[in-house]
Amino acid sequence: MLELIGIKKDYKVGNDVVSALKGIDLKFRSSEFVSILGPSGCGKTTTLNIIGGLDQYSEGDLQIDGISTKNYEDRDWDAYRNHSIGFVFQSYNLIPQQTVLQNVEVALTLSGVSKSECRKRAKKALEDVGLGDQLNKRPSEMSGGQMQRVAIARALVNDPDIILADEPTGALDTKTSVQVMDILKEVAKDRLVIMVTHNPELAEQYSTRIIRMLDGKIVDDSKPLTEKEIQMEEVRAQTIQEEKKSGKQKKPSLSWGSSFSLSLRNLITKRSRTALTSFAGSIGIIGIALIYAVSEGFTNYINTIEKETLSTYPLTIEETNTDLTEIMRTFIDVSSEETTHGDDDDTVYQKSSIYEIVQAMYGGEESENDLKSFKAYLEEEMSDDESELSEAFSGIQYSYNLDMLVYTKNTDGDIQVSDTMKLMQELLAENMNMDISSSSMSSNSMMSSITSSFILWEEMLSGQDGELISPMLEDQYDVVYGSWPTSYDEIVLVLDKNNELDDMTLYALGLESKDSVNKIVSAAINQTGLPEKTDEESWTYEEICDMDFRVILNSDCYSYDETTGLYHNLQDSDAGLEYLYNNGITLKVSGIIKPNEDATATMLSGSIGYTSALTEYVIDNSSESDVVQAQLDDPNTDVTTGLPFLSSSENITDDEKETEFRNYLDELEDSEKIEMYTQMMATPTDEELDQMVSDAMSGITREDMESTMMQVLMEQMEMSESDVTSYLKSMSDDNITALYTSAVEEQVLAQYAAQVQASLTEMSSEELLASLEASLDTYTTEQFAKFYDEIIEFSDSTYEDNLTAMGYIDLDTPSAINLYASSFENKDVIEDTIADYNADKDEIDQIQYTDYVGLMMSSITTIINIVTYVLIGFVAISLIVSCIMIAVITLISVQERTKEIGILRALGASKRNVSNMFNVETVLIGLASGILGVVIVYLLCIPLNAIIHSLTGIGALSASLPIVIAIILVIISFVLTLISGLIPSRSAAKKDPVVALRTE
């Protein structure tokens, strides 16, 4: 039973209070047709709205089946309207963008009815009102009577207890009004129908009860409830209460799918505005995405340059490390050093630079690196799955002090070494008498830079998983013919981008004759210009790949001579070289490569690339040879000369020299001992030598010195007598005395040795050996040290150099390690690893390395990122403006859909449902804006890249938007529009449903 007890409703208008209802007391039967009549403004509609839960009373109580509604919250009223009330409005209040069927389904959707059941019941309701054939029409395509019947179907579809009709025939003609009233009369047979109308005739004709109102009060009730009816209604209410207690009533809620459907249909209805809004909202996304795409293109290009640069200039760790950083810093400091003199001073001052520069070049710090230990440390770190090191490397290359002996036959059929450096030494020696192999020349920085360009054979970087070729090489070079090496005896020829090889390389490959090269060198020396060639020389790929190269194992060069008991080098004779060549390892050119067009830097500087497998093959096979074993068995003697090795210690004491000399003497044959004794006897002590020189200089005047030196200098210097005389006259007394004394000392030593040898020739071998033994106890330690320094003939080589020349190398002890970082960031990881290794080492055991890239350049990625972020910051302003615009448009949409809000609230939708509906709308716009912006950017990248390629000429520089960034931008658009829609959606939720329903 529905009961109104003392219901009052007051409205505050300014400072005044208007009473719309002034104490309404009414009881309604569970099924009757009640008409409420009265003039406009008497409170009829207000009473109807309070009964329907759309408006709240100020005082009194509304009881539903005996339950008071004083403590009802918003969700209770929503459930009440959805489950118990069906509204039929004068203006129909259908949602225009939905079909007839969808309008009826909305009420069921709020009740949580399944989609199939919802569709079934909505169709049944429409068929009951005679609209079974109008399901897919929109309200704008129907007549007023049809729309009102749709409203009745919507009111009935949820099987409510009460139907509230507010002037249901007010906008209909007489015929249609009768049809509508007939439907309502039929409905009233099993439920309560309350109709507000101005038409007393219709009320009298169809209603079972008429209530008249005036000025907010009930002035007449044609059929109030009797006591018996009240008791019956109370019993019925009690039964309903018990049923409600036994089962929980579900709160109405508009699903996200329904919210999405309502919002999507609204956006489609206003498709032009939606499209413009989405495009306007996408402008910020387009700006950010374009900036990021261009930035990503530059970053990718820079990363490529960095990677290729790092492949050319790896972190290099050598056995002996020179601090190049300090040298460069010295040059910079010398040029930038500031000194303060007087402001008005017009004097030129001297600035010191020679000392600092020379000291930096020749006095720079050198350190020894324990590469064996560090190699083991690297391999241990690389095997650790949790270490970042494996990802930081694009490759690791171990170098060894191996002189790869490669020979080929030139155009004349002669065997020649395939080594540009050695061939250049020969050319300079022949044509300019210049020996660039000498230590004085090789130490010269200019010559070092020149000779470094003569690299012909170069080991290629291998992959990390046992691959012969690193993927980095395969990215930098294109194979123009053949293939990459697949075994140790295969090599590749490296061309430049123009398919060219320099003439020195062609000479070393045996493709250019020595005669033509000599002509080129001669022309350069004589400044006569290059000799003319009738035709430009060229070779086919097939001819290049048919070339034959032979690698001679270092150990194979040494042959044992049973007569001398020594090993001699077969390379020293033409026959020996021919033998070695014919038995050498044949290398075949498997392919020809050239730099990729997009490569900005390349790893290889040589013209022939071989694999690490060849290096390992040569080392492994050389290490097992006889000559290597013989040298290992006798570490004190050079097995190629029979001479002893000079002690490697620079600070050997006189006592140690005496011991070394005695040991050396003991190992000699008798004949060799006699020869050694003769040299010992011919070596005077320092005191004896000084005395003999003093005696010879006694009584000698300057004139005597000039006369004696005149003849000596004329013979040695081939100068005229007048020039020598002038030169001697210009010398000081001290200088000419020193020069004369040196000449006298040489003469005295020669005379002394001749006298000793003459006296010893009269003695027999036995006497000489006996004298030797007797004299050993008479010599002092200083004399033995002098014998060690002046008499013993040492090998020009060292034990270590001999083993290296023979090809004996420990693969665990490289001479250099090149660490190739995959990026500048990962270069820092590698440097941190080296720092970790050094952390627990003494200073002398710490690894020192050369960072060529760090010396030459630093990464500009950070700068580009900063510029990118600044530009994105500026463009983000447009994104914020777009969000504000979307918020404004959503607010306009709220105003446009105010009546829809009222309809949904009347059907039981909660404030949250309404808010969600508009949130979904903004989200849809945000998603559309984000996706549209990203798609536009992907399309714009096509002409943009064409412009970039045209302006820069760099094919590898292309703007690109990563898919991850695109998704993130769409999400950003989604989130920002969701935030921007919060205020409009809250505004929609707060709208008064009564006011909203009155909005046109």
Short mmCIF file of C-alpha atoms in Angstrom, two decimals, residues 7 74 257 466 550 675 731 755 762 787:
data_model
loop_
_atom_site.label_atom_id
_atom_site.label_comp_id
_atom_site.label_asym_id
_atom_site.label_seq_id
_atom_site.Cartn_x
_atom_site.Cartn_y
_atom_site.Cartn_z
CA ILE A 7 3.42 15.45 3.06
CA ASP A 74 19.87 8.09 -3.15
CA GLY A 257 28.43 -1.57 -21.82
CA GLY A 466 81.22 -19.14 -31.68
CA ARG A 550 100.08 -18.84 -48.47
CA GLU A 675 139.83 -16.97 -27.16
CA MET A 731 137.69 24.75 -30.90
CA GLN A 755 151.25 -6.71 -27.34
CA GLU A 762 154.19 -18.31 -27.60
CA PHE A 787 134.44 -8.44 -18.91
#
